[in-house]
Short mmCIF file of C-alpha atoms in Angstrom, two decimals:
data_model
loop_
_atom_site.label_atom_id
_atom_site.label_comp_id
_atom_site.label_asym_id
_atom_site.label_seq_id
_atom_site.Cartn_x
_atom_site.Cartn_y
_atom_site.Cartn_z
CA GLU A 1 0.05 -0.11 0.05
CA VAL A 2 1.27 3.48 -1.21
CA GLN A 3 1.45 5.63 2.34
CA LEU A 4 2.80 8.85 3.37
CA VAL A 5 3.06 9.82 7.06
CA GLU A 6 3.78 13.12 8.30
CA SER A 7 5.23 14.18 11.69
CA GLY A 8 7.01 16.97 13.38
CA GLY A 9 4.11 19.60 13.64
CA GLY A 10 3.50 21.54 16.80
CA LEU A 11 3.42 24.94 18.56
CA VAL A 12 6.32 27.27 17.80
CA GLN A 13 6.66 31.13 18.46
CA PRO A 14 6.87 33.69 15.79
CA GLY A 15 10.41 33.82 14.28
CA GLY A 16 10.99 30.32 15.41
CA SER A 17 11.92 27.30 13.28
CA LEU A 18 10.50 23.56 12.86
CA ARG A 19 11.24 20.62 10.83
CA LEU A 20 8.57 18.36 9.47
CA SER A 21 9.23 14.75 8.19
CA CYS A 22 7.30 12.57 5.78
CA ALA A 23 7.65 8.91 5.51
CA ALA A 24 7.07 7.08 2.32
CA SER A 25 6.32 3.28 1.91
CA GLY A 26 4.93 1.16 -0.77
CA PHE A 27 6.58 2.74 -3.67
CA THR A 28 9.95 3.65 -5.25
CA PHE A 29 10.46 6.80 -3.19
CA SER A 30 13.56 8.01 -5.28
CA SER A 31 11.70 7.86 -8.61
CA TYR A 32 9.26 10.42 -7.73
CA ASP A 33 8.68 14.16 -7.11
CA MET A 34 7.62 15.11 -3.96
CA HIS A 35 5.65 18.14 -2.35
CA TRP A 36 4.52 19.95 0.45
CA VAL A 37 0.85 21.61 0.21
CA ARG A 38 -0.59 23.38 3.29
CA GLN A 39 -4.20 24.42 4.44
CA ALA A 40 -5.05 26.92 6.82
CA THR A 41 -8.09 26.34 8.90
CA GLY A 42 -11.31 26.83 6.81
CA LYS A 43 -8.90 27.97 3.96
CA GLY A 44 -8.08 26.35 0.58
CA LEU A 45 -4.94 24.46 -0.43
CA GLU A 46 -1.64 26.22 -0.97
CA TRP A 47 1.53 24.57 -2.67
CA VAL A 48 4.48 25.05 -0.50
CA SER A 49 7.25 23.41 -2.17
CA ALA A 50 8.56 20.68 -4.46
CA ILE A 51 11.54 18.55 -4.93
CA GLY A 52 12.47 16.68 -7.95
CA THR A 53 14.19 13.28 -8.55
CA ALA A 54 17.43 15.08 -9.04
CA GLY A 55 17.22 17.17 -6.07
CA ASP A 56 16.03 20.38 -7.77
CA THR A 57 13.74 22.50 -5.52
CA TYR A 58 11.06 25.00 -6.13
CA TYR A 59 9.01 27.33 -3.83
CA PRO A 60 6.36 30.03 -4.33
CA GLY A 61 7.14 33.49 -3.24
CA SER A 62 5.42 33.30 0.09
CA VAL A 63 7.88 30.85 1.58
CA LYS A 64 11.09 31.24 -0.69
CA GLY A 65 13.98 31.99 1.44
CA ARG A 66 12.37 30.82 4.73
CA PHE A 67 11.44 27.15 4.08
CA THR A 68 13.71 24.31 2.59
CA ILE A 69 12.46 21.00 1.21
CA SER A 70 14.91 18.11 1.21
CA ARG A 71 14.76 14.32 0.67
CA GLU A 72 16.79 11.30 1.89
CA ASN A 73 16.27 8.50 -0.47
CA ALA A 74 17.83 5.97 1.50
CA LYS A 75 15.44 6.58 4.43
CA ASN A 76 12.45 7.02 2.14
CA SER A 77 11.99 10.48 3.78
CA LEU A 78 10.93 13.95 2.93
CA TYR A 79 11.77 17.10 4.81
CA LEU A 80 10.69 20.59 5.29
CA GLN A 81 12.58 22.98 7.14
CA MET A 82 10.66 26.05 8.09
CA ASN A 83 12.55 29.21 9.44
CA SER A 84 11.40 32.65 10.49
CA LEU A 85 7.90 31.19 10.89
CA ARG A 86 4.99 33.74 10.91
CA ALA A 87 1.44 33.55 12.18
CA GLY A 88 0.46 33.07 8.39
CA ASP A 89 2.44 29.83 8.31
CA THR A 90 -0.30 28.21 10.58
CA ALA A 91 -1.72 25.25 8.82
CA VAL A 92 -1.87 21.74 8.33
CA TYR A 93 0.88 20.61 6.22
CA TYR A 94 0.58 17.66 3.82
CA CYS A 95 3.36 15.78 1.97
CA ALA A 96 2.14 14.54 -1.53
CA ARG A 97 3.70 12.49 -4.29
CA GLY A 98 3.58 14.44 -7.49
CA ARG A 99 3.39 13.01 -10.96
CA VAL A 100 3.81 14.88 -14.15
CA ASP A 101 2.73 14.34 -17.70
CA VAL A 102 3.27 16.38 -20.94
CA ASP A 103 0.04 18.51 -20.30
CA THR A 104 -1.07 17.60 -16.63
CA SER A 105 0.36 17.07 -13.25
CA TRP A 106 -1.32 15.78 -10.07
CA PHE A 107 -0.80 14.87 -6.60
CA ASP A 108 -1.53 11.38 -5.27
CA PRO A 109 -1.45 10.08 -2.63
CA TRP A 110 -1.51 12.64 0.13
CA GLY A 111 -0.45 11.93 3.66
CA GLN A 112 -2.82 12.77 6.75
CA GLY A 113 -1.09 16.03 7.45
CA THR A 114 0.54 17.62 10.52
CA LEU A 115 -0.62 20.73 12.11
CA VAL A 116 1.81 23.73 12.57
CA THR A 117 0.68 26.48 14.74
CA VAL A 118 2.77 29.64 14.97
CA SER A 119 1.83 31.61 17.97
CA SER A 120 3.13 33.30 21.23
CA SER B 1 -4.87 35.19 -4.87
CA SER B 2 -5.24 32.15 -6.91
CA GLU B 3 -5.10 32.25 -10.65
CA LEU B 4 -7.85 29.51 -10.88
CA THR B 5 -11.30 30.64 -10.08
CA GLN B 6 -13.88 28.23 -8.52
CA ASP B 7 -17.47 28.88 -7.37
CA PRO B 8 -17.39 28.91 -3.69
CA ALA B 9 -20.47 26.62 -3.26
CA VAL B 10 -22.74 24.46 -5.31
CA SER B 11 -25.56 22.36 -4.46
CA VAL B 12 -27.25 19.40 -6.15
CA ALA B 13 -30.29 17.31 -5.46
CA LEU B 14 -29.51 13.60 -4.51
CA GLY B 15 -29.24 11.60 -7.64
CA GLN B 16 -29.06 14.71 -10.00
CA THR B 17 -25.82 15.64 -11.94
CA VAL B 18 -23.64 18.60 -10.89
CA ARG B 19 -20.97 20.33 -12.66
CA ILE B 20 -18.07 22.02 -10.79
CA THR B 21 -15.99 24.52 -12.69
CA CYS B 22 -12.40 26.02 -12.71
CA GLN B 23 -11.40 29.02 -14.90
CA GLY B 24 -7.81 30.23 -15.44
CA ASP B 25 -5.65 31.09 -18.26
CA SER B 26 -3.26 28.08 -17.61
CA LEU B 27 -6.02 25.78 -18.47
CA ARG B 28 -5.64 26.41 -22.06
CA SER B 29 -2.37 24.70 -21.97
CA TYR B 30 -2.76 22.26 -19.23
CA TYR B 31 -5.43 19.74 -17.80
CA ALA B 32 -6.63 20.22 -14.27
CA SER B 33 -6.57 17.71 -11.67
CA TRP B 34 -9.41 17.42 -9.14
CA TYR B 35 -9.35 16.63 -5.45
CA GLN B 36 -12.29 15.78 -2.98
CA GLN B 37 -11.64 16.88 0.68
CA LYS B 38 -14.23 15.72 3.40
CA PRO B 39 -14.12 17.47 6.84
CA GLY B 40 -11.01 16.38 8.79
CA GLN B 41 -9.52 14.26 6.07
CA ALA B 42 -6.69 14.92 3.48
CA PRO B 43 -7.65 15.56 -0.17
CA VAL B 44 -8.21 12.60 -2.50
CA LEU B 45 -7.30 12.63 -6.33
CA VAL B 46 -10.49 11.86 -8.04
CA ILE B 47 -9.75 13.09 -11.84
CA TYR B 48 -6.40 13.97 -13.43
CA GLY B 49 -5.27 14.52 -17.22
CA LYS B 50 -7.99 14.66 -20.01
CA ASN B 51 -10.48 12.46 -18.07
CA ASN B 52 -8.74 9.76 -16.04
CA ARG B 53 -9.84 8.34 -12.55
CA PRO B 54 -7.71 6.79 -10.11
CA SER B 55 -8.42 3.21 -9.04
CA GLY B 56 -11.34 3.20 -6.48
CA ILE B 57 -12.99 6.29 -7.71
CA PRO B 58 -16.54 5.77 -9.03
CA ASP B 59 -17.34 6.34 -12.74
CA ARG B 60 -19.87 8.76 -11.75
CA PHE B 61 -16.82 11.20 -11.56
CA SER B 62 -15.70 12.66 -14.83
CA GLY B 63 -13.61 15.62 -16.16
CA SER B 64 -13.80 17.66 -19.13
CA SER B 65 -12.08 20.96 -20.60
CA SER B 66 -12.90 23.72 -22.98
CA GLY B 67 -10.72 26.83 -23.46
CA ASN B 68 -9.93 28.26 -20.02
CA THR B 69 -12.49 26.20 -18.12
CA ALA B 70 -11.91 22.84 -16.75
CA SER B 71 -15.06 20.86 -15.11
CA LEU B 72 -15.64 18.09 -12.78
CA THR B 73 -18.96 16.45 -13.27
CA ILE B 74 -20.81 14.10 -10.94
CA THR B 75 -23.48 12.21 -12.44
CA GLY B 76 -26.14 10.99 -10.13
CA ALA B 77 -24.63 12.63 -6.99
CA GLN B 78 -24.63 10.69 -3.78
CA ALA B 79 -24.88 11.63 -0.32
CA GLU B 80 -21.11 10.67 0.22
CA ASP B 81 -20.03 13.02 -2.40
CA GLU B 82 -20.86 15.97 -0.13
CA ALA B 83 -17.43 17.52 0.36
CA ASP B 84 -15.06 20.39 -1.06
CA TYR B 85 -13.61 20.03 -4.43
CA TYR B 86 -10.49 21.66 -5.36
CA CYS B 87 -8.88 21.98 -9.04
CA ASN B 88 -5.23 22.23 -9.66
CA SER B 89 -3.03 22.98 -12.55
CA ARG B 90 0.03 25.01 -13.38
CA ASP B 91 0.23 28.81 -12.81
CA SER B 92 0.42 31.24 -15.77
CA SER B 93 4.16 30.53 -16.08
CA GLY B 94 3.86 26.83 -16.22
CA ASN B 95 6.43 26.64 -13.49
CA HIS B 96 4.47 25.91 -10.24
CA PRO B 97 1.36 24.08 -9.21
CA GLN B 98 -1.55 26.03 -8.20
CA PHE B 99 -4.93 25.25 -6.62
CA GLY B 100 -8.30 26.89 -7.03
CA GLY B 101 -10.08 28.16 -4.14
CA GLY B 102 -12.30 25.29 -3.73
CA THR B 103 -16.03 24.64 -4.19
CA LYS B 104 -18.14 23.32 -1.25
CA LEU B 105 -20.62 20.67 -2.89
CA THR B 106 -23.93 20.25 -0.87
CA VAL B 107 -26.08 17.20 -1.56
CA LEU B 108 -29.65 18.06 -0.74
#
């Protein structure tokens, strides 16, 4: 069974740091792009970062320079290092496996999510 | 703000057909993918590409695209289809994924 399990969420003060982890199983982790997507309470989905099979990384402007995505293929693990956290970063963070075709892309499956709360 | 626009809410009578739409310039070049999210749960992929359903997704779910608009159609909506639905595609530069704001589907 293909499965993604996130961990590492919690309460952190503004300006603080947190590292999220995502453990993958049931597929050849090294062969897939991986993503982080977040969702603030009652809000929509927001793409946060991506890492390709070659280790190339991508970020939206809202987190670029503060968040770092990485992977450790030997451990089938994905990470998100979050620095300089702000109240606006409060959300459930999901990891998701990415797929790309010529004219489309999609995320499947998704983990169950881990809650990050940035508050003093 | 999202470059993919969805109606915030749509309702459908039980057993009837409903179409959920997603508009954006990138949809002229890329097919959307669609996700169903029920309260307290992670999103689930229901449609990707031109009109592909992952294993386990009922065939009452279908996708289509025309111009700058992608559509998710549920033919014969069931009570269990009540959920939030999100479209996803690339942004206008084609470099980054982007989600629509989501549509809350109510089955009456």
